[in-house]
mmCIF file of C-alpha atoms in Angstrom:
data_model
loop_
_atom_site.group_PDB
_atom_site.id
_atom_site.type_symbol
_atom_site.label_atom_id
_atom_site.label_comp_id
_atom_site.label_asym_id
_atom_site.label_seq_id
_atom_site.Cartn_x
_atom_site.Cartn_y
_atom_site.Cartn_z
ATOM 1 C CA MET A 1 117.352 104.298 87.939
ATOM 2 C CA LEU A 2 114.173 106.443 86.483
ATOM 3 C CA VAL A 3 111.258 104.961 84.758
ATOM 4 C CA LYS A 4 112.496 107.362 82.118
ATOM 5 C CA GLU A 5 115.556 106.007 81.492
ATOM 6 C CA ILE A 6 114.442 102.165 81.790
ATOM 7 C CA VAL A 7 111.661 102.864 79.096
ATOM 8 C CA ALA A 8 114.297 104.548 76.804
ATOM 9 C CA LEU A 9 116.392 101.497 77.006
ATOM 10 C CA ALA A 10 113.548 99.488 75.928
ATOM 11 C CA ALA A 11 113.062 101.619 72.956
ATOM 12 C CA ALA A 12 116.546 101.392 72.277
ATOM 13 C CA ASN A 13 116.369 97.646 72.650
ATOM 14 C CA MET A 14 113.248 97.569 70.123
ATOM 15 C CA GLY A 15 115.328 99.595 67.593
ATOM 16 C CA ARG A 16 113.207 102.819 67.747
ATOM 17 C CA GLU A 17 114.693 105.972 67.765
ATOM 18 C CA ASP A 18 112.232 108.258 67.065
ATOM 19 C CA LEU A 19 110.716 107.034 70.491
ATOM 20 C CA ILE A 20 114.021 107.758 72.414
ATOM 21 C CA ALA A 21 113.527 111.269 70.877
ATOM 22 C CA GLU A 22 109.920 111.695 72.138
ATOM 23 C CA ILE A 23 111.528 110.586 75.424
ATOM 24 C CA ASN A 24 113.831 112.894 75.766
ATOM 25 C CA ASP A 25 111.728 115.721 74.600
ATOM 26 C CA LEU A 26 108.809 115.039 76.510
ATOM 27 C CA ALA A 27 107.188 117.457 78.746
ATOM 28 C CA GLY A 28 104.526 116.578 80.994
ATOM 29 C CA GLU A 29 102.328 113.529 80.854
ATOM 30 C CA PRO A 30 103.287 110.929 78.032
ATOM 31 C CA THR A 31 100.484 110.195 75.217
ATOM 32 C CA GLY A 32 100.137 107.353 72.838
ATOM 33 C CA GLU A 33 103.114 104.887 72.558
ATOM 34 C CA LEU A 34 105.017 106.293 75.460
ATOM 35 C CA ASP A 35 101.833 106.206 77.704
ATOM 36 C CA SER A 36 101.555 102.525 76.334
ATOM 37 C CA LEU A 37 105.507 102.078 77.214
ATOM 38 C CA LEU A 38 105.083 103.280 80.869
ATOM 39 C CA ARG A 39 101.783 101.094 81.103
ATOM 40 C CA CYS A 40 104.210 98.014 80.088
ATOM 41 C CA TYR A 41 106.792 99.006 82.634
ATOM 42 C CA ASN A 42 104.306 98.896 85.656
ATOM 43 C CA LEU A 43 103.412 95.612 84.427
ATOM 44 C CA VAL A 44 106.763 94.473 84.378
ATOM 45 C CA GLU A 45 107.542 95.481 87.602
ATOM 46 C CA ASN A 46 104.866 94.240 89.343
ATOM 47 C CA GLU A 47 104.775 90.746 87.851
ATOM 48 C CA ILE A 48 108.760 90.823 88.827
ATOM 49 C CA ALA A 49 107.733 91.699 92.752
ATOM 50 C CA LEU A 50 104.890 89.287 92.314
ATOM 51 C CA ASP A 51 106.197 86.358 91.007
ATOM 52 C CA TYR A 52 110.081 86.005 90.902
ATOM 53 C CA PHE A 53 112.215 88.517 93.787
ATOM 54 C CA PRO A 54 109.566 90.099 96.319
ATOM 55 C CA LEU A 55 110.131 93.541 97.931
ATOM 56 C CA LYS A 56 110.586 93.695 101.430
ATOM 57 C CA LYS A 57 110.007 96.103 104.003
ATOM 58 C CA GLN A 58 109.962 96.213 107.775
ATOM 59 C CA GLU A 59 107.372 98.263 109.635
ATOM 60 C CA SER A 60 107.075 99.194 113.385
ATOM 61 C CA PHE A 61 102.901 99.538 114.387
ATOM 62 C CA SER A 62 100.921 100.125 117.792
ATOM 63 C CA ALA A 63 99.094 97.963 117.515
ATOM 64 C CA ALA A 64 95.698 99.372 119.777
ATOM 65 C CA GLY A 65 93.148 96.769 119.998
ATOM 66 C CA GLY A 66 95.223 93.973 119.117
ATOM 67 C CA ARG A 67 94.444 94.897 115.131
ATOM 68 C CA ILE A 68 97.052 96.311 112.397
ATOM 69 C CA PHE A 69 94.577 97.292 109.063
ATOM 70 C CA TYR A 70 96.289 97.310 105.708
ATOM 71 C CA THR A 71 95.435 100.864 105.606
ATOM 72 C CA GLN A 72 98.043 101.595 107.763
ATOM 73 C CA PHE A 73 100.816 100.342 105.615
ATOM 74 C CA SER A 74 103.147 102.467 104.176
ATOM 75 C CA CYS A 75 102.996 99.699 100.841
ATOM 76 C CA ALA A 76 100.502 97.754 99.502
ATOM 77 C CA PRO A 77 101.346 94.151 101.463
ATOM 78 C CA VAL A 78 101.177 90.898 99.469
ATOM 79 C CA ASP A 79 102.417 88.493 102.351
ATOM 80 C CA ILE A 80 103.296 89.057 106.003
ATOM 81 C CA LYS A 81 106.234 87.256 106.911
ATOM 82 C CA LYS A 82 106.731 87.797 110.592
ATOM 83 C CA VAL A 83 105.636 89.615 113.335
ATOM 84 C CA ALA A 84 107.780 90.402 115.959
ATOM 85 C CA ALA A 85 107.939 92.404 119.900
ATOM 86 C CA ASP A 86 110.142 95.365 120.529
ATOM 87 C CA ASP A 87 112.628 92.888 122.053
ATOM 88 C CA GLY A 88 112.493 90.540 118.612
ATOM 89 C CA ARG A 89 110.870 87.822 119.591
ATOM 90 C CA PRO A 90 108.322 86.533 117.397
ATOM 91 C CA LEU A 91 104.661 86.880 118.112
ATOM 92 C CA PRO A 92 101.930 84.813 116.614
ATOM 93 C CA PHE A 93 99.760 86.481 114.264
ATOM 94 C CA GLU A 94 96.621 85.956 112.353
ATOM 95 C CA ILE A 95 95.920 87.277 108.672
ATOM 96 C CA TYR A 96 92.279 88.397 107.973
ATOM 97 C CA PRO A 97 90.962 90.241 105.024
ATOM 98 C CA GLU A 98 91.528 93.793 106.350
ATOM 99 C CA TYR A 99 93.844 93.321 109.189
ATOM 100 C CA VAL A 100 96.375 91.288 110.669
ATOM 101 C CA ALA A 101 95.494 90.297 114.019
ATOM 102 C CA VAL A 102 98.621 90.495 116.901
ATOM 103 C CA ALA A 103 98.806 90.942 120.628
ATOM 104 C CA GLY A 104 98.846 94.465 121.503
ATOM 105 C CA GLY A 105 101.584 96.727 121.830
ATOM 106 C CA GLU A 106 104.336 98.157 119.892
ATOM 107 C CA VAL A 107 105.289 95.333 116.621
ATOM 108 C CA THR A 108 107.244 95.184 113.684
ATOM 109 C CA VAL A 109 105.884 93.996 110.496
ATOM 110 C CA THR A 110 108.225 92.310 107.835
ATOM 111 C CA TYR A 111 105.768 91.869 105.031
ATOM 112 C CA THR A 112 106.413 91.511 101.339
ATOM 113 C CA TYR A 113 104.392 94.169 99.239
ATOM 114 C CA SER A 114 103.392 95.521 95.656
ATOM 115 C CA PRO A 115 105.564 98.374 93.882
ATOM 116 C CA ALA A 116 103.064 101.551 93.557
ATOM 117 C CA GLU A 117 102.259 102.658 90.206
ATOM 118 C CA LYS A 118 105.302 104.498 88.691
ATOM 119 C CA LYS A 119 105.078 108.093 86.889
ATOM 120 C CA TRP A 120 108.104 109.110 84.349
ATOM 121 C CA GLY A 121 110.496 110.658 87.134
ATOM 122 C CA ASP A 122 110.177 108.229 89.476
ATOM 123 C CA GLU A 123 112.700 105.606 90.890
ATOM 124 C CA SER A 124 112.614 101.914 89.930
ATOM 125 C CA GLU A 125 112.156 99.961 93.285
ATOM 126 C CA PHE A 126 114.589 96.946 92.275
ATOM 127 C CA SER A 127 118.460 97.259 92.114
ATOM 128 C CA GLY A 128 121.390 94.975 92.167
ATOM 129 C CA LYS A 129 120.176 91.315 90.463
ATOM 130 C CA ILE A 130 117.272 92.951 88.846
ATOM 131 C CA SER A 131 118.955 95.042 86.531
ATOM 132 C CA ASP A 132 117.916 97.731 84.166
ATOM 133 C CA ARG A 133 118.469 95.731 81.223
ATOM 134 C CA LEU A 134 116.727 93.002 82.858
ATOM 135 C CA ILE A 135 113.515 95.162 83.095
ATOM 136 C CA SER A 136 114.344 96.750 79.823
ATOM 137 C CA TYR A 137 113.476 93.471 77.834
ATOM 138 C CA GLY A 138 109.818 92.828 80.035
ATOM 139 C CA VAL A 139 109.291 95.867 78.824
ATOM 140 C CA ALA A 140 110.154 95.342 75.094
ATOM 141 C CA CYS A 141 108.173 92.091 75.226
ATOM 142 C CA GLU A 142 104.868 93.841 76.554
ATOM 143 C CA PHE A 143 105.366 96.360 74.592
ATOM 144 C CA CYS A 144 105.529 94.191 71.056
ATOM 145 C CA LEU A 145 102.734 91.976 72.541
ATOM 146 C CA SER A 146 100.477 94.969 73.031
ATOM 147 C CA ARG A 147 101.448 96.073 69.087
ATOM 148 C CA GLY A 148 100.875 92.529 67.810
ATOM 149 C CA MET A 149 104.053 92.080 66.720
ATOM 150 C CA PHE A 150 104.033 88.268 68.267
ATOM 151 C CA SER A 151 107.596 87.458 66.513
ATOM 152 C CA GLN A 152 109.715 90.055 68.180
ATOM 153 C CA ALA A 153 107.920 89.584 71.373
ATOM 154 C CA ALA A 154 108.550 86.123 71.606
ATOM 155 C CA MET A 155 112.171 87.149 71.060
ATOM 156 C CA TRP A 156 112.031 89.409 73.932
ATOM 157 C CA GLU A 157 110.399 87.113 76.342
ATOM 158 C CA LYS A 158 112.874 84.260 75.782
ATOM 159 C CA LYS A 159 115.594 87.182 76.487
ATOM 160 C CA TYR A 160 113.757 88.378 79.301
ATOM 161 C CA ARG A 161 113.302 85.140 80.959
ATOM 162 C CA ASP A 162 116.699 83.864 80.602
ATOM 163 C CA ALA A 163 117.609 86.978 82.117
ATOM 164 C CA LEU A 164 115.407 86.076 85.169
ATOM 165 C CA ARG A 165 116.897 82.709 85.227
ATOM 166 C CA ALA A 166 120.187 84.432 85.402
ATOM 167 C CA ALA A 167 119.866 86.473 88.738
ATOM 168 C CA ASN A 168 118.070 83.728 90.436
ATOM 169 C CA VAL A 169 120.845 81.573 90.409
ATOM 170 C CA ILE A 170 121.952 79.867 93.662
ATOM 171 C CA ARG A 171 125.066 78.776 93.992
ATOM 172 C CA ARG A 172 125.276 75.683 96.444
ATOM 173 C CA LYS A 173 128.164 74.575 98.141
ATOM 174 C CA LEU A 174 129.026 71.352 96.193
ATOM 175 C CA SER A 175 130.175 68.043 97.761
ATOM 176 C CA VAL A 176 130.976 65.054 96.763
ATOM 177 C CA ARG A 177 128.808 62.242 98.303
ATOM 178 C CA SER A 178 130.801 59.350 100.827
ATOM 179 C CA ARG A 179 130.888 56.095 98.637
ATOM 180 C CA ARG A 180 129.255 53.346 100.321
ATOM 181 C CA TRP A 181 130.426 49.848 99.713
ATOM 182 C CA VAL A 182 127.646 46.930 100.333
#
């Protein structure tokens, strides 16, 4: 879903029909409260990606000199999960402040990344478990906090955290332990 649509959903959640009308009539860059809503969206998306549901990506590099500089990645890496050779076997690697040290040659790097700052027409990084509704709760919470509406912010914070918890439910296979007789 587009950022513009998620922000409009957050405005609808808060009952701000005036903001929805402004969003629909917007031509160009947002200003005022709309700019604040966009900033809140970027904060929430970044929080979800860094704290709850890491965004993963896999890229291939030519490790000339045994170094892959972070500037070569298409997205800003947060954590390097795995480095593998072309044939799929894992390779040892070391993380440094400016680069990842690996054995030379063609390698595939699996990493988590921080989402880039979005504009109105951009697409959200999340889908599936992280619904538009969940993100809109976080945007509403951040917006209320920025405007000093603390009681409403607390309500949206609870909804946001509950939705995050519900999206992160991992159901284990239930089993009954065998009885042990003494």
